[in-house]
XYZ file of C-alpha atoms in Angstrom:
426
model
C 35.670 123.504 93.977
C 32.434 122.782 92.130
C 31.709 119.509 90.343
C 28.689 118.048 88.555
C 27.230 114.609 89.282
C 24.545 113.357 86.891
C 22.278 110.396 87.642
C 19.296 108.718 85.962
C 16.051 108.863 87.952
C 13.511 106.050 88.254
C 10.290 107.816 89.303
C 6.943 106.192 89.927
C 4.031 107.076 87.593
C 2.745 109.589 90.167
C 6.190 111.162 90.576
C 6.634 111.316 86.820
C 3.389 113.276 86.487
C 4.620 115.678 89.167
C 7.934 116.103 87.363
C 6.075 116.883 84.149
C 3.935 119.358 86.068
C 6.958 121.131 87.536
C 8.559 121.405 84.093
C 5.267 122.728 82.684
C 4.995 125.290 85.470
C 8.528 126.500 84.755
C 7.702 126.784 81.048
C 4.484 128.692 81.826
C 6.309 131.156 84.084
C 9.024 131.682 81.463
C 6.559 132.445 78.659
C 4.397 134.625 80.909
C 7.311 136.773 82.045
C 8.721 137.040 78.521
C 5.339 138.312 77.331
C 5.266 140.793 80.221
C 8.723 142.162 79.326
C 7.738 142.497 75.668
C 4.596 144.423 76.598
C 6.639 146.771 78.783
C 9.035 147.495 75.943
C 6.151 147.933 73.474
C 4.644 150.620 75.686
C 7.966 152.442 75.757
C 8.532 151.892 79.453
C 11.438 150.460 81.375
C 11.480 146.675 81.301
C 11.841 144.847 84.619
C 13.940 142.018 83.263
C 16.075 141.280 86.313
C 15.345 138.052 88.169
C 14.342 139.863 91.363
C 11.984 142.203 89.508
C 10.355 139.213 87.811
C 9.955 137.462 91.149
C 8.320 140.510 92.748
C 5.883 140.888 89.856
C 5.042 137.162 89.995
C 4.407 137.205 93.751
C 2.030 140.147 93.272
C -0.085 138.638 90.482
C 0.341 134.860 90.782
C -2.950 134.278 92.645
C -4.944 135.917 89.847
C -2.952 134.622 86.870
C -2.191 131.083 88.082
C -4.347 130.069 91.065
C -2.871 126.558 90.810
C 0.693 127.742 91.470
C 0.830 126.195 94.979
C 0.625 122.667 93.548
C 4.279 122.892 92.515
C 7.453 124.031 94.201
C 8.334 127.711 94.037
C 11.759 126.665 92.739
C 10.191 125.744 89.393
C 9.093 129.357 88.859
C 12.332 130.830 90.209
C 14.392 128.697 87.832
C 12.340 130.036 84.906
C 12.955 133.638 85.997
C 16.667 132.950 86.411
C 16.892 131.454 82.935
C 14.953 134.297 81.299
C 16.991 136.977 83.091
C 20.212 135.345 81.871
C 18.869 135.132 78.285
C 17.872 138.805 78.289
C 21.195 139.857 79.752
C 23.065 137.922 77.069
C 20.936 139.575 74.397
C 21.495 143.135 75.606
C 25.203 142.562 76.332
C 25.676 141.106 72.868
C 23.794 144.003 71.319
C 25.923 146.614 73.102
C 29.226 144.819 72.599
C 29.623 143.653 76.187
C 29.482 139.966 75.234
C 31.900 138.287 72.865
C 30.984 135.694 70.287
C 27.998 135.456 68.002
C 25.138 137.904 68.287
C 22.521 136.613 70.731
C 18.967 137.090 69.514
C 15.830 137.897 71.457
C 14.616 135.002 73.657
C 11.909 132.830 72.150
C 8.827 131.390 73.767
C 9.259 127.829 75.002
C 7.215 125.201 73.207
C 5.797 122.185 74.997
C 6.837 119.850 72.182
C 10.250 121.230 71.247
C 11.619 122.464 74.573
C 13.458 120.112 76.913
C 11.417 119.799 80.137
C 13.577 121.036 83.011
C 13.536 122.896 86.309
C 16.064 123.644 89.049
C 16.244 123.475 92.832
C 18.538 126.014 94.515
C 16.983 126.459 97.963
C 14.958 124.339 100.328
C 15.256 120.754 101.503
C 16.542 118.875 98.458
C 19.386 116.518 97.699
C 20.531 113.291 99.312
C 18.393 111.194 101.643
C 20.159 110.178 104.841
C 20.268 106.418 105.191
C 19.175 105.739 101.606
C 22.051 106.327 99.124
C 19.888 105.465 96.093
C 17.234 108.140 96.545
C 17.015 111.888 96.085
C 14.692 114.258 97.880
C 12.714 116.566 95.585
C 10.318 119.037 97.273
C 6.659 118.549 96.242
C 7.676 115.381 94.371
C 8.973 113.125 97.108
C 11.874 110.702 97.423
C 12.758 109.564 93.913
C 14.696 106.362 93.327
C 17.964 106.584 91.366
C 19.479 104.018 89.007
C 22.809 104.034 90.867
C 24.360 104.800 94.251
C 24.303 108.580 94.225
C 25.492 108.775 97.829
C 28.781 107.085 96.939
C 29.387 109.453 94.022
C 28.652 112.603 96.025
C 30.483 111.457 99.155
C 30.936 114.141 101.798
C 30.480 117.025 99.324
C 27.757 119.639 99.770
C 24.926 119.737 97.231
C 24.294 123.381 96.283
C 22.107 122.986 93.191
C 20.061 120.285 91.480
C 18.776 120.481 87.908
C 16.075 118.015 86.823
C 15.534 117.435 83.107
C 14.012 114.915 80.705
C 15.874 113.549 77.697
C 14.714 110.790 75.366
C 11.962 109.672 77.727
C 14.198 109.478 80.806
C 14.477 111.851 83.751
C 17.916 112.965 84.926
C 19.127 114.850 87.974
C 22.330 116.860 87.707
C 23.750 117.787 91.104
C 26.238 120.621 91.535
C 28.376 119.703 94.538
C 31.012 121.704 96.373
C 34.183 119.932 97.474
C 37.399 120.993 99.125
C 40.093 121.889 96.616
C 42.423 118.896 96.242
C 46.147 119.178 96.692
C 48.270 119.697 93.602
C 48.588 116.279 91.948
C 51.881 114.856 90.779
C 52.240 114.989 87.005
C 52.143 111.660 85.115
C 55.480 109.969 84.485
C 55.070 109.801 80.724
C 56.728 112.372 78.504
C 55.194 114.659 75.918
C 52.852 113.603 73.152
C 51.305 115.271 70.142
C 47.719 114.441 69.192
C 46.529 114.852 65.615
C 42.734 114.688 65.398
C 41.013 113.590 62.228
C 38.116 111.775 60.603
C 39.847 108.705 59.184
C 41.442 108.044 62.589
C 40.002 109.846 65.595
C 43.446 110.494 67.095
C 46.994 109.739 65.984
C 49.647 110.105 68.681
C 53.234 111.077 68.035
C 54.464 107.789 69.541
C 52.684 105.821 66.803
C 49.487 104.970 68.675
C 46.400 105.211 66.469
C 42.907 105.503 67.949
C 40.392 104.438 65.251
C 37.262 106.450 64.651
C 34.314 104.344 65.932
C 31.797 106.238 63.722
C 28.860 105.766 66.069
C 26.461 107.721 63.854
C 27.198 105.565 60.805
C 26.475 102.402 62.787
C 22.989 103.605 63.735
C 21.932 105.341 60.514
C 19.709 102.487 59.303
C 17.759 102.256 62.567
C 17.535 106.038 62.751
C 16.302 106.368 59.166
C 13.655 103.687 59.691
C 12.380 105.334 62.886
C 12.245 108.743 61.211
C 10.263 107.340 58.269
C 7.750 105.839 60.675
C 7.553 109.167 62.521
C 6.817 111.036 59.298
C 3.733 108.838 58.729
C 2.204 109.576 62.134
C -0.173 112.438 62.782
C 1.747 115.053 64.737
C 0.562 115.331 68.326
C -1.074 111.907 68.505
C -0.133 109.207 71.011
C 1.500 107.052 68.323
C 3.471 110.067 67.116
C 4.788 110.681 70.646
C 5.843 107.053 71.026
C 7.788 107.039 67.765
C 9.313 110.438 68.548
C 10.603 109.006 71.838
C 12.101 106.112 69.863
C 13.951 108.540 67.586
C 15.176 110.519 70.592
C 16.486 107.361 72.258
C 18.486 106.437 69.163
C 20.074 109.887 69.153
C 20.707 109.652 72.910
C 22.394 106.267 72.519
C 24.681 107.637 69.806
C 25.617 110.586 72.016
C 26.252 108.301 74.999
C 28.481 106.002 72.933
C 30.461 108.981 71.626
C 30.857 110.460 75.095
C 31.967 107.134 76.557
C 34.647 106.690 73.890
C 35.945 110.221 74.409
C 36.100 109.695 78.170
C 38.242 106.590 77.707
C 40.568 108.399 75.308
C 41.003 111.515 77.462
C 41.500 109.401 80.598
C 44.311 107.522 78.888
C 45.975 110.737 77.690
C 45.799 112.685 80.951
C 46.899 109.730 83.106
C 49.780 108.662 80.856
C 51.458 111.781 79.450
C 52.914 114.796 81.221
C 52.586 117.246 78.288
C 49.760 116.942 75.745
C 49.764 119.073 72.603
C 46.691 119.413 70.385
C 45.609 121.747 67.604
C 43.102 124.575 67.876
C 40.819 123.214 65.158
C 38.351 125.402 63.295
C 35.445 122.988 63.735
C 32.896 125.513 62.491
C 34.756 125.842 59.214
C 35.119 122.074 58.879
C 31.397 121.539 59.404
C 30.605 124.070 56.673
C 31.828 121.460 54.166
C 28.656 119.459 53.505
C 30.664 116.387 52.526
C 32.452 116.246 55.880
C 29.856 117.795 58.177
C 28.358 114.540 59.462
C 31.717 112.817 59.926
C 33.260 115.812 61.709
C 30.255 116.256 63.997
C 30.327 112.551 64.850
C 33.912 112.855 66.154
C 33.111 115.305 68.952
C 36.296 117.404 68.816
C 34.908 120.114 71.102
C 33.868 117.577 73.748
C 37.319 115.965 73.590
C 39.005 119.298 74.231
C 36.610 120.126 77.060
C 37.345 116.833 78.781
C 41.077 117.309 78.372
C 40.804 120.746 79.980
C 39.314 119.660 83.296
C 40.931 116.209 83.512
C 44.408 117.655 83.058
C 43.806 119.838 86.116
C 43.032 116.718 88.147
C 46.032 114.655 87.024
C 48.605 117.455 86.784
C 49.178 117.121 83.040
C 49.891 120.237 80.970
C 47.870 121.002 77.834
C 49.420 122.976 74.967
C 47.134 124.375 72.263
C 48.810 124.823 68.887
C 47.569 127.634 66.691
C 45.278 126.599 63.842
C 47.517 128.404 61.347
C 50.446 126.122 62.155
C 51.066 123.883 59.073
C 51.457 120.618 60.969
C 50.446 118.446 58.010
C 52.563 120.275 55.430
C 55.764 120.395 57.504
C 58.362 117.638 57.302
C 59.003 116.269 60.785
C 62.587 115.349 59.791
C 64.038 118.440 58.106
C 61.333 121.099 58.649
C 60.573 121.729 54.973
C 57.056 123.120 54.434
C 55.127 122.085 51.346
C 53.171 124.680 49.435
C 50.217 122.338 48.793
C 49.072 119.047 50.260
C 45.751 117.557 49.164
C 43.548 115.528 51.508
C 43.904 112.482 49.259
C 47.649 112.230 49.992
C 47.715 109.933 53.020
C 51.505 109.383 52.919
C 53.744 112.420 53.407
C 56.739 112.485 51.057
C 59.439 115.106 51.527
C 61.154 116.111 48.283
C 64.164 117.478 50.154
C 65.175 114.713 52.578
C 63.152 111.851 51.098
C 61.079 111.143 54.213
C 58.097 108.843 53.669
C 55.699 108.720 56.608
C 52.011 108.465 57.356
C 50.441 111.880 57.010
C 48.729 111.883 60.424
C 51.796 110.562 62.263
C 53.948 113.259 60.669
C 51.454 115.915 61.805
C 51.346 114.495 65.355
C 55.143 114.687 65.637
C 55.116 118.300 64.459
C 52.378 119.131 66.978
C 54.437 117.603 69.794
C 57.510 119.595 68.769
C 55.529 122.823 68.496
C 53.971 122.278 71.924
C 57.323 121.692 73.627
C 59.207 124.498 71.874
C 59.977 127.715 73.803
C 58.523 129.657 70.865
C 55.102 128.798 72.308
C 55.222 132.454 73.365
C 55.422 133.670 69.807
C 55.090 136.888 67.876
C 51.794 138.221 66.586
C 49.680 136.075 64.299
C 47.990 136.950 61.066
C 45.023 139.018 60.083
C 41.499 138.177 61.240
C 38.860 137.639 58.605
C 36.177 140.285 59.038
C 34.049 139.499 55.998
C 32.914 135.886 55.624
C 32.397 136.389 51.895
C 36.132 136.958 51.354
C 38.853 134.373 51.871
C 40.984 134.671 54.969
C 44.284 136.458 54.441
C 47.334 136.242 56.637
C 50.162 138.772 56.639
C 52.183 138.032 59.762
C 54.885 140.430 60.808
C 58.006 138.956 62.392
C 58.574 140.472 65.814
C 60.567 139.475 68.805
C 58.621 137.891 71.674
C 57.620 140.337 74.341
C 58.609 139.817 77.942
C 56.814 139.876 81.254
C 53.125 139.452 81.957
C 52.084 140.815 78.553
C 53.178 137.660 76.743
C 50.399 135.690 75.043
C 50.408 131.899 74.752
C 49.991 130.434 71.294
C 46.466 129.166 70.665
C 43.133 129.641 72.396
C 42.544 129.323 76.106
C 41.419 126.124 77.783
C 38.855 127.686 80.127
C 40.511 125.922 83.049
C 42.755 128.748 84.199
C 41.052 128.659 87.610
C 41.920 124.990 88.063
C 45.594 124.942 87.146
C 48.532 127.163 86.381
C 49.683 126.898 82.770
C 53.392 127.232 82.126
C 55.070 127.514 78.767
């Protein structure tokens, strides 16, 4: 089983210059090979865009093109070739229909100012330092001090890959470690719970628990706006411009760290407390398209919350149920099942005209989500039509069919991307 361990580095000034040099060498190799592939295609020949072909061409011409290449580790160049080969493969697979999702464009040249400095170690003597749990060994850089005990976090796992990157003026090392697969954990003792995600309250649970939205971006907008105004007055590329740009990046990094920390605490509580967790398959892209809600929705981090739930549930034994986005959880009465035709966002209290139920809108939706996640109809009939043209409104004409049987049954909602970690039962 593979895991990622990320740690903040504390390099010396000499080591920091070497890290910058390695990242620059990787960027140079990436741009050079991308230019070479473009020239091959322009001449009408066959492009050597595989990683091994790029490496062979580099080894043949590196002494003439870059006589300084020996100053840095060969892993910096290999990581650039690996990244470019993956980008080209995604482009051609997307162009021919072999890759799902949005169309991937042609790779762009990496800019020194706008590209995140990074390089990767995959072979050689790198990783932990025996006898010093707070240092990492980086070839051609040396033993770099870490801000925490990395040896305790890695334990007896094997380090198979190490990615070094710079974000907001700080260097980070992300270690990919290989551990033995743990035994199947016992599921938490708590029952099922439905989670309704929103902007007013980050999460409303079906048992009445309300997790307020911390709104980290709103709390730092004044400092961020002031730093960006100062940045706009600096001459781009100057030393003062770089200092203020680092200040802006650190404000953004702090906001992201605060958001990630809050989501970790929430997902830890859910996966350690409840046996069955039901959430909605939200259309975040559509929600962000509303310019009035875009900042608030992006500040919540719904995608990160779902990603954390996916891998943490595999560790604790909890089951995650994804409810289809078409399910009218907010419009359905949790008492009698009556579905309203319309329900505006301004109505925060749900009132049922049939049974007279008066309940908080989000709590009513969370109860419906819990019921939908625990119902056997989770293996349901076919859904509605898929919108092909973005200029036309989505239409849904579901046909009622009996659930199929056997292995061909499809679970309601999108996948969790953790099928390799746990077995999902409905």
